Amino acid sequence: MRLKKITVTNLFGMFCHEVPLNMDDHITIIHGPNGIGKTILLTLLDALFGPQEEYYKLRRIPFNELSMDFDDGSTLCMERRIVLEHPTLLDTIDGERNRAGNAIKLLLKFNTRGSDEKSYEVPSIRREGITFSLERICSRIPELERMDSETWIYVPTQEKLLLEDVLDRFGDRLPSSGMHKKGMDENEPEWLKKVRNSIHIHFIETQRLDTTRLFSFSDSRRLRRSEESYHTIPTVIDYSKELADAIREKLAEYAELSQSLDRTFPTRLVKGNDSSNPTIDELGDDFSKLEEKRSRLMAAGLLDRGEEIDFKEFQEIDESNINVLSVYVHDVKEKLEVLDELTDKIDLLVKIINSRFLYKEMSISKKDGFIFETSDGQSISPTDLSSGEQHELILNYELLFKVKPNSLILIDEPELSLHVIWQQQFLRDLQEVIRLAGFDVLLATHSPEIIHDRWDLTVELGGFTK
């Protein structure tokens, strides 16, 4: 199921946006003045279809209705209502507006052809549903710093969080017996689970250069300063290690299949092949293609030189060995196919990066991940790349290696730190990645250079509700 159109009404109490997605081109670009809600629209989509710990954002962002039309004719609509609670119930925890006696109600409605409308109201949390002391929040979640009775600061991002935000985002780390589970968990109806699971969202935000990693602490340990509870890693280092790990996992799969085929090789050789053997010329072509593939795998960092048989060694093929070699070729093809998807992605990543970066060249190592070497042979760390180079590398790595097929990718301001020429080439690279990885993109930009000559892909955000 693919998202076809997004509509939000009364965003910030004033904006109404309708965004039809370009289904054939797979890329939709939204643009408009600062403050009109480009990033917020992406955030709303990510919060609704993403992990439940992000669900608190749907309460905090002011809007009336968020509607999504799908390509199968169905529609999912979220209504956000502010209601005045009875004075005796003013302790409902629904954000700052609660302190004035208001509560936020979230109602989801789903309509599909030939079926009755389905609806679900996300339960609110009331203070009487929480039996543990709020003092325990910081001991369980040391990266939070309490500001007052119902306000915390999330130190890694300096976000201000109210109690409901904390419970939405970190509820899995708090005493489950001391609070009523709510929202998108076991209370979620099956129809809603199915709809949410049918759309995979991946949000590439503007803060791309650093990745926050949290230390694990026992519940009994309390740090003096919450800043000590996490550390920040340059994203290029994190992704470099991640790629090396992915290569090792794929090579382990390759080795396991190789051992399995090698064990059964004599048996299959004796039994013979059900299909007819290839001709000598066909077998020669197979060896030539395998040699090309072997060279490509070495260039991608997946195989070492001398690690596999050099297929150029098979110069003489005749009727006496054609049966043995045909079984052997079949096995090698099957083994190497395990590496195809990863190789294609590495090839495209290296191609894009090496066509952009000046005076340096990128290669991939199965041990170290990203390798960079200057034109005079000096090795440099990924952290020594310029901010623009790091943004380019991170963006393309995420699109190629961290996205599920058929996902909707949300990209906020891809132009950050990129040279004008790189911005103009961005869509061309993105289209090449989409052809390989297969997904849709909704991106928000201020840059005419990102749009370049593809204004047909754009939707301008504007339009006051009142």
XYZ file of C-alpha atoms in Angstrom:
466
model
C 0.000 0.000 0.000
C 1.366 3.418 -1.001
C 0.489 6.847 0.286
C -1.185 8.916 -2.430
C -2.171 12.212 -0.782
C -1.639 13.979 2.562
C -3.929 16.694 3.924
C -3.547 18.609 7.176
C -6.027 21.237 8.373
C -5.634 24.119 10.805
C -1.936 23.453 11.364
C -0.746 25.972 14.002
C -4.339 27.198 13.937
C -3.949 28.792 10.512
C -2.595 26.574 7.698
C -4.268 24.003 5.479
C -1.943 21.929 3.288
C -2.795 19.353 0.638
C 0.085 17.346 -0.813
C -0.584 14.905 -3.688
C 2.362 12.546 -4.100
C 3.979 11.851 -7.479
C 3.270 8.146 -7.795
C 5.095 7.588 -11.096
C 8.265 9.556 -10.341
C 8.382 8.406 -6.683
C 9.637 11.860 -5.595
C 7.558 14.731 -4.197
C 9.145 18.026 -3.144
C 7.396 20.427 -0.775
C 8.612 24.019 -0.513
C 7.422 27.276 0.972
C 8.374 30.073 3.381
C 9.890 29.432 6.795
C 7.320 28.611 9.465
C 4.646 27.287 7.134
C 4.960 23.712 8.391
C 7.173 21.745 6.005
C 9.198 19.994 8.698
C 6.147 19.643 10.946
C 4.244 17.829 8.193
C 7.082 15.307 7.922
C 7.162 15.010 11.714
C 3.426 14.241 11.886
C 3.761 11.431 9.347
C 6.774 9.995 11.131
C 5.013 10.127 14.507
C 1.879 8.362 13.267
C 3.570 5.551 11.348
C 6.796 5.329 13.332
C 7.588 3.746 16.713
C 5.081 4.480 19.436
C 7.597 6.424 21.537
C 7.268 9.221 18.962
C 3.482 9.313 19.299
C 3.564 12.099 21.879
C 4.307 14.575 19.070
C 0.788 14.157 17.720
C -0.530 15.641 20.955
C 1.985 18.471 21.119
C 1.701 19.777 17.537
C -1.439 21.905 17.030
C -3.620 20.770 14.114
C -7.242 19.740 13.611
C -7.062 16.854 11.165
C -4.406 14.797 9.400
C -5.758 12.761 6.492
C -3.935 10.225 4.328
C -5.302 8.766 1.091
C -3.824 5.468 -0.120
C -3.541 4.041 -3.609
C -6.066 1.287 -2.827
C -8.812 3.869 -2.235
C -8.705 3.733 1.566
C -8.288 6.749 3.857
C -6.845 7.092 7.355
C -7.757 10.247 9.250
C -6.570 11.482 12.639
C -8.669 14.110 14.386
C -7.054 16.098 17.171
C -9.514 17.771 19.508
C -9.069 20.061 22.488
C -11.856 19.507 24.998
C -12.589 21.160 28.327
C -12.367 18.615 31.090
C -14.566 18.720 34.179
C -12.849 20.771 36.920
C -12.420 17.664 39.062
C -10.490 16.026 36.263
C -7.967 18.772 35.602
C -5.157 16.385 36.468
C -5.456 14.648 33.099
C -1.941 14.702 31.658
C -2.157 16.039 28.139
C 0.444 18.770 27.802
C 0.611 22.432 28.748
C -2.951 23.114 27.664
C -4.042 20.760 30.434
C -3.012 23.275 33.022
C -5.819 25.480 31.752
C -8.238 22.595 32.077
C -7.986 21.319 28.516
C -7.310 17.786 27.320
C -6.151 16.559 23.921
C -8.250 13.819 22.345
C -6.903 11.847 19.374
C -9.388 9.976 17.213
C -8.396 7.746 14.285
C -10.864 6.875 11.529
C -10.327 4.437 8.674
C -12.492 4.185 5.576
C -12.103 1.627 2.837
C -14.259 0.682 -0.115
C -17.112 -1.652 0.688
C -16.639 -1.530 4.473
C -18.047 0.453 7.361
C -15.947 3.188 8.906
C -13.666 2.010 11.707
C -12.621 4.330 14.522
C -10.360 4.295 17.569
C -9.807 6.902 20.261
C -6.328 6.905 21.734
C -6.739 6.644 25.525
C -5.603 9.509 27.711
C -3.548 9.055 30.847
C -4.841 10.303 34.167
C -2.731 10.919 37.200
C -4.640 8.323 39.165
C -3.363 5.768 36.669
C 0.225 6.374 37.804
C 1.107 4.816 41.146
C 4.886 5.295 41.217
C 6.628 8.454 42.427
C 7.619 10.901 39.693
C 11.030 11.082 41.378
C 11.702 7.635 39.923
C 11.592 8.966 36.374
C 15.096 10.457 36.493
C 16.523 7.399 38.230
C 15.132 5.163 35.480
C 15.911 7.609 32.666
C 19.139 9.427 33.624
C 19.269 11.400 30.378
C 16.235 13.368 31.642
C 16.734 16.381 33.900
C 13.746 17.539 35.921
C 12.967 21.264 35.688
C 9.828 21.514 37.829
C 6.931 19.363 39.013
C 5.855 18.247 35.530
C 8.590 19.396 33.141
C 11.802 17.644 32.110
C 14.660 18.412 29.735
C 15.896 15.616 27.470
C 19.591 16.480 27.644
C 20.810 14.997 24.312
C 18.489 17.249 22.302
C 17.537 19.899 24.914
C 13.851 19.197 24.245
C 11.365 20.333 26.848
C 9.103 17.409 27.764
C 5.927 17.389 29.808
C 4.850 14.364 31.811
C 2.763 12.889 29.026
C 5.661 13.333 26.598
C 7.930 11.433 28.982
C 5.407 8.626 29.379
C 4.795 8.388 25.643
C 8.469 8.358 24.793
C 10.009 6.371 27.647
C 7.093 4.350 29.009
C 8.883 1.067 28.298
C 11.619 2.083 30.771
C 9.241 2.971 33.600
C 7.510 0.583 36.038
C 4.819 -1.064 33.909
C 2.815 -2.023 36.996
C 2.640 1.616 37.997
C 0.894 3.021 34.939
C -1.883 2.105 32.581
C -0.566 1.168 29.163
C -1.992 3.441 26.512
C -1.850 4.552 22.912
C -0.377 2.385 20.187
C 0.245 -0.832 22.132
C -1.886 -3.807 23.150
C -5.029 -1.629 23.038
C -4.496 -0.874 19.373
C -7.155 -2.557 17.194
C -6.050 -5.038 14.550
C -7.249 -2.890 11.655
C -5.053 -0.009 12.832
C -2.021 -2.259 13.336
C -2.475 -3.513 9.790
C -2.682 0.001 8.343
C 0.316 1.294 10.302
C 2.411 -1.752 9.471
C 1.636 -1.404 5.761
C 3.502 1.915 5.540
C 7.184 1.960 6.466
C 8.425 5.467 7.241
C 12.081 6.504 7.449
C 12.740 10.105 8.479
C 16.117 11.661 7.630
C 16.187 14.787 9.777
C 18.461 17.817 9.638
C 20.630 16.728 12.585
C 22.548 14.115 10.630
C 26.206 14.452 11.580
C 26.045 13.034 15.122
C 24.439 9.921 16.559
C 23.526 9.682 20.241
C 24.249 6.410 22.017
C 23.032 5.829 25.572
C 24.973 3.887 28.187
C 23.161 1.092 30.041
C 22.846 1.532 33.767
C 21.268 -0.599 36.453
C 18.136 0.826 38.037
C 19.946 1.268 41.344
C 22.660 3.465 39.874
C 22.073 7.186 39.641
C 24.608 9.426 37.974
C 25.412 12.825 39.389
C 25.014 14.473 36.017
C 22.626 13.305 33.332
C 25.122 14.449 30.663
C 27.224 11.432 31.609
C 24.449 9.001 30.672
C 25.000 9.203 26.920
C 27.706 9.884 24.416
C 27.706 11.242 20.889
C 29.360 9.443 17.990
C 30.051 11.022 14.595
C 27.491 9.421 12.294
C 30.122 8.666 9.645
C 31.988 6.518 12.191
C 28.779 4.833 13.320
C 27.765 4.020 9.733
C 31.267 2.888 8.791
C 31.221 0.325 11.590
C 27.660 -0.631 10.698
C 28.633 -1.345 7.080
C 31.626 -3.444 8.172
C 29.299 -5.440 10.438
C 26.823 -5.919 7.569
C 29.619 -7.192 5.314
C 30.779 -9.662 7.955
C 27.231 -10.949 8.433
C 26.759 -11.413 4.693
C 30.129 -13.155 4.340
C 29.157 -15.515 7.170
C 25.989 -16.354 5.230
C 28.117 -16.853 2.107
C 30.493 -19.176 3.994
C 27.632 -21.226 5.418
C 26.112 -21.758 1.972
C 29.546 -22.580 0.537
C 30.116 -25.291 3.136
C 26.679 -26.749 2.472
C 27.237 -26.901 -1.287
C 30.770 -28.272 -0.888
C 29.500 -31.116 1.325
C 26.975 -32.220 -1.267
C 29.157 -31.607 -4.330
C 30.355 -35.254 -4.751
C 26.817 -36.617 -4.398
C 25.369 -34.197 -6.921
C 28.245 -34.892 -9.287
C 27.569 -38.648 -9.208
C 23.813 -38.237 -9.570
C 24.279 -35.871 -12.466
C 22.265 -32.859 -13.483
C 18.604 -33.272 -14.423
C 19.000 -30.716 -17.181
C 21.363 -31.068 -20.087
C 24.925 -29.835 -19.686
C 25.855 -26.491 -21.219
C 27.951 -26.415 -24.339
C 31.681 -25.727 -24.135
C 31.113 -22.198 -25.444
C 28.336 -21.541 -22.900
C 30.536 -22.775 -20.076
C 33.364 -20.553 -21.281
C 31.005 -17.561 -21.213
C 29.968 -18.507 -17.671
C 33.581 -18.485 -16.515
C 34.156 -15.084 -18.123
C 31.100 -13.642 -16.326
C 32.170 -15.197 -13.029
C 35.609 -13.628 -13.389
C 33.997 -10.229 -13.967
C 31.825 -10.740 -10.908
C 34.807 -11.828 -8.823
C 36.660 -8.646 -9.786
C 33.605 -6.570 -8.891
C 33.319 -8.234 -5.472
C 36.975 -7.501 -4.776
C 36.464 -3.860 -5.773
C 33.471 -3.673 -3.414
C 35.594 -4.929 -0.530
C 33.718 -8.204 -0.143
C 36.456 -10.544 -1.360
C 40.225 -10.359 -0.980
C 42.549 -10.958 -3.889
C 43.506 -14.612 -3.973
C 40.587 -15.494 -1.699
C 38.663 -17.205 -4.492
C 39.707 -19.217 -7.525
C 40.815 -17.158 -10.494
C 38.378 -18.230 -13.194
C 40.844 -17.254 -15.918
C 42.693 -20.446 -14.953
C 39.991 -22.486 -16.664
C 41.308 -22.167 -20.202
C 40.699 -25.679 -21.489
C 37.207 -27.132 -21.364
C 36.401 -30.377 -23.166
C 33.838 -33.174 -23.034
C 35.804 -35.016 -20.328
C 35.402 -32.295 -17.723
C 32.280 -30.447 -18.832
C 30.016 -32.289 -16.362
C 32.246 -31.505 -13.365
C 32.698 -27.892 -14.388
C 28.989 -27.347 -15.039
C 28.126 -28.447 -11.472
C 30.971 -26.308 -10.154
C 29.771 -23.240 -12.079
C 26.233 -23.753 -10.784
C 27.522 -23.801 -7.202
C 29.688 -20.715 -7.608
C 26.784 -18.764 -9.104
C 24.562 -19.713 -6.172
C 27.234 -18.744 -3.636
C 27.950 -15.364 -5.187
C 24.256 -14.500 -5.523
C 24.183 -14.139 -1.732
C 26.404 -11.071 -2.130
C 24.541 -9.473 -5.049
C 22.266 -7.047 -3.177
C 24.990 -5.769 -0.867
C 27.432 -5.443 -3.773
C 24.959 -3.399 -5.834
C 24.443 -0.975 -2.949
C 28.152 -0.617 -2.214
C 28.904 -0.069 -5.910
C 26.347 2.738 -6.171
C 27.440 4.395 -2.920
C 31.098 4.410 -3.992
C 30.159 5.621 -7.481
C 28.151 8.583 -6.151
C 30.719 9.583 -3.543
C 33.712 9.330 -5.877
C 31.906 11.412 -8.494
C 31.394 14.193 -5.919
C 34.439 14.293 -3.651
C 37.509 16.144 -4.885
C 41.123 15.100 -4.279
C 40.161 11.955 -2.413
C 38.787 8.510 -3.210
C 36.485 6.234 -1.266
C 36.689 2.454 -1.044
C 35.133 -0.134 1.251
C 36.883 -2.513 3.623
C 35.162 -5.519 5.153
C 37.176 -4.834 8.300
C 36.957 -1.049 8.639
C 34.003 0.042 6.490
C 34.614 3.439 4.857
C 38.180 4.014 3.630
C 39.303 7.397 2.265
C 42.599 8.161 0.573
C 43.815 11.474 -0.790
C 45.151 11.850 -4.313
C 48.717 11.641 -2.963
C 48.031 8.384 -1.109
C 47.389 9.709 2.397
C 44.719 7.929 4.461
C 42.154 10.184 6.124
C 39.474 9.455 8.701
C 35.800 9.879 7.734
C 35.593 12.479 10.520
C 38.121 14.622 8.628
C 35.713 15.032 5.727
C 34.063 18.430 5.397
C 30.543 18.857 6.776
C 29.176 18.867 3.224
C 31.013 15.653 2.385
C 29.726 14.022 5.562
C 26.150 15.090 4.775
C 26.472 13.644 1.257
C 27.860 10.353 2.565
C 25.301 10.027 5.366
C 22.324 10.814 3.130
C 23.264 8.293 0.474
C 24.228 5.623 3.008
C 20.877 5.954 4.789
C 18.952 5.740 1.529
C 20.848 2.660 0.358
C 21.397 0.688 3.557
C 18.874 1.755 6.197
C 15.627 1.788 4.232
C 13.213 -1.074 3.650
C 11.912 -1.591 0.089
C 8.604 0.164 -0.658
C 9.089 2.605 2.235
C 8.176 6.281 2.273
C 11.334 8.287 2.936
C 11.009 11.724 4.510
C 14.015 14.008 3.958
C 14.261 17.399 5.641
C 16.481 19.973 3.929
C 18.806 17.724 1.905
C 20.679 20.846 0.813
C 22.386 21.340 4.200
C 26.124 22.060 3.751
C 26.046 20.929 0.114
C 27.730 22.967 -2.619
C 25.356 24.403 -5.221
C 26.608 21.956 -7.877
C 26.012 19.005 -5.538
C 22.500 20.298 -4.834
C 21.746 20.398 -8.553
C 22.897 16.785 -8.902
C 20.985 15.546 -5.844
C 17.754 14.503 -7.589
C 19.637 12.640 -10.307
C 21.512 10.621 -7.683
C 18.289 10.085 -5.732
C 16.521 8.695 -8.799
C 19.358 6.220 -9.323
C 19.115 5.081 -5.706
C 15.327 4.719 -5.999
C 15.710 2.508 -9.071
C 17.947 0.184 -7.063
C 16.330 0.282 -3.613
C 12.676 0.891 -4.543
C 10.943 3.493 -2.337
C 9.004 6.782 -2.408
C 10.427 10.107 -1.214
C 8.785 13.179 0.267
C 11.347 15.915 0.834
C 11.164 19.452 2.190
C 13.531 22.097 0.866
C 14.230 25.827 0.650
C 16.674 25.353 -2.210
C 15.823 26.027 -5.873
C 19.081 24.223 -6.679
C 17.743 20.980 -5.176
C 14.649 21.319 -7.373
C 16.834 22.404 -10.312
C 14.842 21.623 -13.478
C 12.215 19.364 -11.829
C 9.555 21.845 -10.762
C 7.024 19.297 -11.982
C 7.772 17.319 -8.807
C 7.005 20.215 -6.453
C 4.071 21.172 -4.244
C 4.096 24.688 -2.796
C 2.776 24.911 0.750
C 0.574 27.887 1.520
C -3.059 28.564 2.124
C -4.564 29.936 5.297
C -7.501 28.183 6.908
C -8.643 31.504 8.240
